[in-house]
Coordinates of C-alpha atoms in Angstrom, one line a residue:
M1 CA -91.5 116.1 227.0
R2 CA -88.9 117.7 225.4
T3 CA -88.0 121.5 225.5
V4 CA -87.1 123.3 222.9
A5 CA -85.9 126.7 221.9
V6 CA -86.3 128.6 218.0
V7 CA -84.3 131.1 216.7
D8 CA -85.9 132.1 213.4
D9 CA -86.8 136.1 211.9
A10 CA -90.1 135.4 211.2
T11 CA -92.4 136.3 214.3
V12 CA -95.1 134.1 213.2
I13 CA -92.9 131.2 213.4
R14 CA -91.8 132.4 216.4
E15 CA -94.8 132.7 218.1
S16 CA -97.4 129.8 216.0
L17 CA -94.6 127.1 216.7
P18 CA -96.3 126.6 220.5
A19 CA -100.1 126.3 219.2
L20 CA -98.7 124.2 216.3
M21 CA -96.8 121.3 218.3
P22 CA -98.5 120.6 221.2
G23 CA -95.9 117.6 221.9
L24 CA -93.1 119.9 222.8
R25 CA -92.4 122.7 225.7
F26 CA -91.0 125.8 224.2
A27 CA -88.6 127.9 226.0
G28 CA -89.0 130.5 224.2
G29 CA -88.1 132.8 220.6
W30 CA -85.6 134.7 219.6
S31 CA -85.0 136.4 216.1
T32 CA -81.1 136.3 216.1
I33 CA -78.3 133.6 217.4
E34 CA -76.9 136.1 219.5
A35 CA -79.7 137.2 221.4
M36 CA -80.7 133.0 221.9
L37 CA -76.7 132.7 223.3
A38 CA -77.4 136.2 225.1
A39 CA -80.6 134.5 227.3
R40 CA -78.8 131.0 227.2
P41 CA -82.9 129.1 227.8
V42 CA -82.1 125.6 229.1
A43 CA -83.3 123.7 225.9
D44 CA -83.0 119.8 224.6
A45 CA -82.5 121.2 221.0
L46 CA -82.7 124.6 218.8
V47 CA -85.0 125.0 216.1
L48 CA -83.0 127.0 214.2
D49 CA -84.0 129.1 211.1
L50 CA -80.6 129.5 208.5
H51 CA -82.1 132.7 206.7
L52 CA -81.5 135.3 209.8
S53 CA -80.1 138.4 208.2
N54 CA -82.6 140.8 206.7
A55 CA -82.5 144.6 206.5
S56 CA -83.5 145.1 210.0
Q57 CA -80.9 142.8 211.4
P58 CA -78.0 143.2 208.1
D59 CA -75.5 142.0 211.0
V60 CA -76.1 138.7 212.5
R61 CA -74.7 135.3 211.8
Q62 CA -77.0 132.7 209.9
G63 CA -76.5 129.3 208.1
V64 CA -73.1 127.7 209.2
A65 CA -72.0 130.5 211.2
A66 CA -75.3 130.3 213.3
I67 CA -75.1 126.5 213.9
R68 CA -71.3 127.0 214.8
A69 CA -72.4 129.3 217.3
A70 CA -74.8 127.1 218.9
V71 CA -73.5 123.6 218.8
A72 CA -70.4 125.7 220.7
A73 CA -72.7 126.7 223.2
G74 CA -74.0 122.6 223.8
Y75 CA -77.3 122.7 222.0
R76 CA -78.3 119.9 219.9
V77 CA -79.4 121.8 216.2
C78 CA -82.5 121.3 214.4
V79 CA -82.4 123.3 211.4
F80 CA -85.9 124.0 210.5
S81 CA -86.0 126.3 207.0
Q82 CA -87.1 126.6 203.4
E83 CA -83.2 126.1 202.4
E84 CA -83.9 123.7 200.1
R85 CA -79.9 123.1 198.1
R86 CA -78.3 120.1 198.9
F87 CA -74.8 121.6 199.3
V88 CA -75.6 123.9 201.6
L89 CA -78.0 121.7 203.8
A90 CA -74.6 118.7 204.0
A91 CA -72.4 121.7 204.8
C92 CA -74.6 122.1 207.9
L93 CA -75.3 119.1 208.9
A94 CA -71.3 118.2 208.4
A95 CA -71.1 121.6 210.6
G96 CA -72.7 120.2 213.7
A97 CA -76.3 120.4 212.5
S98 CA -78.1 116.9 214.0
G99 CA -81.2 117.6 211.9
V100 CA -82.7 119.1 209.1
V101 CA -86.6 119.3 208.4
S102 CA -88.0 121.6 205.6
K103 CA -90.9 124.2 206.7
S104 CA -93.1 122.7 204.0
A105 CA -93.2 119.9 205.5
P106 CA -96.4 118.7 207.7
T107 CA -96.5 119.8 210.9
A108 CA -96.4 116.5 212.8
R109 CA -93.2 115.6 210.3
A110 CA -91.6 118.3 211.8
E111 CA -93.0 118.0 215.1
E112 CA -91.5 114.4 214.9
V113 CA -88.0 115.2 213.7
I114 CA -87.6 118.1 216.1
T115 CA -88.6 115.6 218.9
A116 CA -85.9 113.0 217.6
V117 CA -83.7 115.7 217.7
A118 CA -84.2 116.5 221.2
D119 CA -84.0 113.0 221.9
G120 CA -80.7 112.8 220.7
E121 CA -80.9 111.3 217.5
V122 CA -79.4 112.4 214.1
V123 CA -82.1 113.1 211.1
V124 CA -80.1 113.7 207.5
P125 CA -82.6 113.8 204.5
P126 CA -81.6 110.8 202.4
S127 CA -81.1 113.4 199.5
V128 CA -77.7 114.4 201.2
I129 CA -76.4 111.8 203.3
G130 CA -73.6 111.0 200.2
L131 CA -72.8 114.4 200.0
V132 CA -72.1 114.9 203.6
E133 CA -70.0 111.8 203.8
V134 CA -67.8 113.5 201.4
L135 CA -67.6 116.6 203.3
V136 CA -66.8 115.1 206.5
R137 CA -64.4 112.9 204.5
R138 CA -62.7 115.7 203.3
N139 CA -62.5 117.5 206.9
S140 CA -64.6 120.8 205.0
L141 CA -67.2 121.9 205.3
T142 CA -67.5 122.9 201.1
I143 CA -66.4 120.6 198.2
L144 CA -64.2 123.6 196.6
S145 CA -60.8 124.4 198.3
E146 CA -60.1 128.5 199.2
R147 CA -58.5 128.7 195.5
Q148 CA -61.0 127.7 193.6
R149 CA -63.6 128.9 195.5
Q150 CA -61.4 132.6 194.6
V151 CA -61.5 131.6 191.1
L152 CA -65.6 130.7 191.5
A153 CA -66.0 134.2 193.3
G154 CA -64.0 136.2 190.5
R155 CA -65.7 134.1 187.5
A156 CA -69.0 134.9 189.5
R157 CA -68.1 138.3 189.4
G158 CA -67.2 138.6 185.6
L159 CA -63.7 139.3 186.0
T160 CA -60.9 137.8 183.4
Y161 CA -58.2 135.3 184.0
A162 CA -55.9 138.3 183.7
E163 CA -57.9 140.9 185.8
M164 CA -57.8 137.6 188.6
S165 CA -54.1 136.7 188.1
T166 CA -52.9 140.3 189.0
Q167 CA -55.6 140.2 192.6
L168 CA -54.2 136.8 193.5
H169 CA -50.7 136.6 192.1
L170 CA -51.0 133.6 190.2
S171 CA -50.4 132.7 186.4
E172 CA -53.6 132.5 183.9
S173 CA -52.8 128.6 183.4
T174 CA -52.6 128.3 186.9
L175 CA -56.1 130.1 187.7
R176 CA -57.5 128.1 184.2
G177 CA -56.1 124.9 186.1
Y178 CA -58.0 125.5 189.2
W179 CA -61.2 125.9 187.4
A180 CA -60.7 122.8 185.5
E181 CA -60.7 121.1 189.0
V182 CA -64.2 123.1 189.5
S183 CA -65.5 121.8 187.0
R184 CA -64.5 118.4 188.4
S185 CA -65.4 118.2 191.4
V186 CA -69.3 119.2 190.8
S187 CA -71.9 117.2 189.1
E188 CA -72.8 117.3 185.2
H189 CA -75.7 119.6 185.9
F190 CA -73.3 122.2 187.2
Q191 CA -71.1 121.8 184.8
R192 CA -73.4 122.9 182.6
V193 CA -74.7 125.9 184.2
V194 CA -73.0 129.6 184.3
P195 CA -70.4 130.6 187.2
A196 CA -72.9 132.4 189.4
E197 CA -75.0 129.7 189.4
L198 CA -72.5 127.2 190.3
E199 CA -72.3 129.6 193.3
H200 CA -75.3 130.2 194.3
A201 CA -75.9 126.3 193.9
L202 CA -73.0 125.9 196.9
G203 CA -74.2 128.6 198.8
L204 CA -70.7 130.9 198.4
G205 CA -72.0 134.2 197.2
P206 CA -71.9 137.5 199.1
G207 CA -74.1 137.2 202.2
D208 CA -74.9 133.5 201.4
L209 CA -75.5 130.9 204.0
L210 CA -71.6 129.4 203.5
E211 CA -69.7 133.1 202.2
Y212 CA -67.3 133.5 205.4
W213 CA -64.5 132.4 203.8
P214 CA -61.4 134.3 204.5
A215 CA -60.2 136.8 202.8
P216 CA -57.4 135.5 199.9
A217 CA -54.0 136.5 201.2
G218 CA -52.0 139.1 199.7
P219 CA -49.5 142.0 199.7
T220 CA -49.3 144.5 202.8
G221 CA -48.2 147.5 203.4
A222 CA -49.1 151.2 202.4
G223 CA -49.3 150.6 198.7
A224 CA -51.6 147.1 198.8
A225 CA -55.1 147.1 198.0
R226 CA -57.9 146.7 200.3
P227 CA -60.1 144.0 200.0
A228 CA -62.9 144.3 197.9
E229 CA -65.2 143.4 200.3
V230 CA -65.4 144.4 203.8
P231 CA -66.4 141.4 206.5
T232 CA -69.1 142.2 209.0
A233 CA -68.3 141.9 212.5
P234 CA -69.7 138.2 212.9
A235 CA -68.1 137.1 209.8
V236 CA -64.7 138.2 211.7
A237 CA -65.4 136.6 214.7
E238 CA -66.2 133.6 212.6
R239 CA -62.3 133.8 211.5
R240 CA -60.6 133.7 214.5
A241 CA -59.9 130.2 213.9
E242 CA -59.0 130.2 210.3
P243 CA -59.6 128.2 208.4
W244 CA -62.8 128.0 209.5
W245 CA -64.2 125.5 206.9
R246 CA -62.1 122.5 208.6
L247 CA -64.5 120.9 210.8
R248 CA -62.2 119.4 213.1
P249 CA -58.7 121.1 214.5
T250 CA -55.5 119.8 211.9
R251 CA -52.1 120.3 212.7

């Protein structure tokens, strides 16, 4: 019988899984990845919810950051979440998760996937296999470059090209070129949505599961403008080895 640990902010999930999945031995349940890593349970796999930040624990790691922390500690991660955005799931798998199963799946299927991950298998939903391959080939957790991400973030917040030009110290024509690259990088479906919807679909919005992008480089000194968003402690820790979106160290 395989032993698993659970990280989920929902108490009902943490307490009900042992009764619902008798074929697994449970080493315990925690509401944050930080608490689990402090306890360091012995487990063949970690069952991890992706959305862990909420009103009662706003500054905890979640999504890609939580996966990377668990994998770095030696755990095999099985994502157990209601998340359905395929770009987000692909990024989580590229970040090191060994499997994904939806909370809407039948309990028997969920137990089967978790057991397979605990046994050392990799379980990837068919809908994201091709996208994971693209990310791995690009050595990246996202289909966008840093500059493309910055332009998308600005447009999603209603900034004009002139305003972004001042903030990013790039010409408007250069910024328009980056936006054209963003449009070419996504499917025809996403080309027809507004920037905010695209940002959400990619999981890159503020507080979302991939929103650990380094702050844009800019002028320093007493007269320098402060960043629009001050990163939380987990986000700062995640950025120590920039660029964080790389899958492997690069020279």
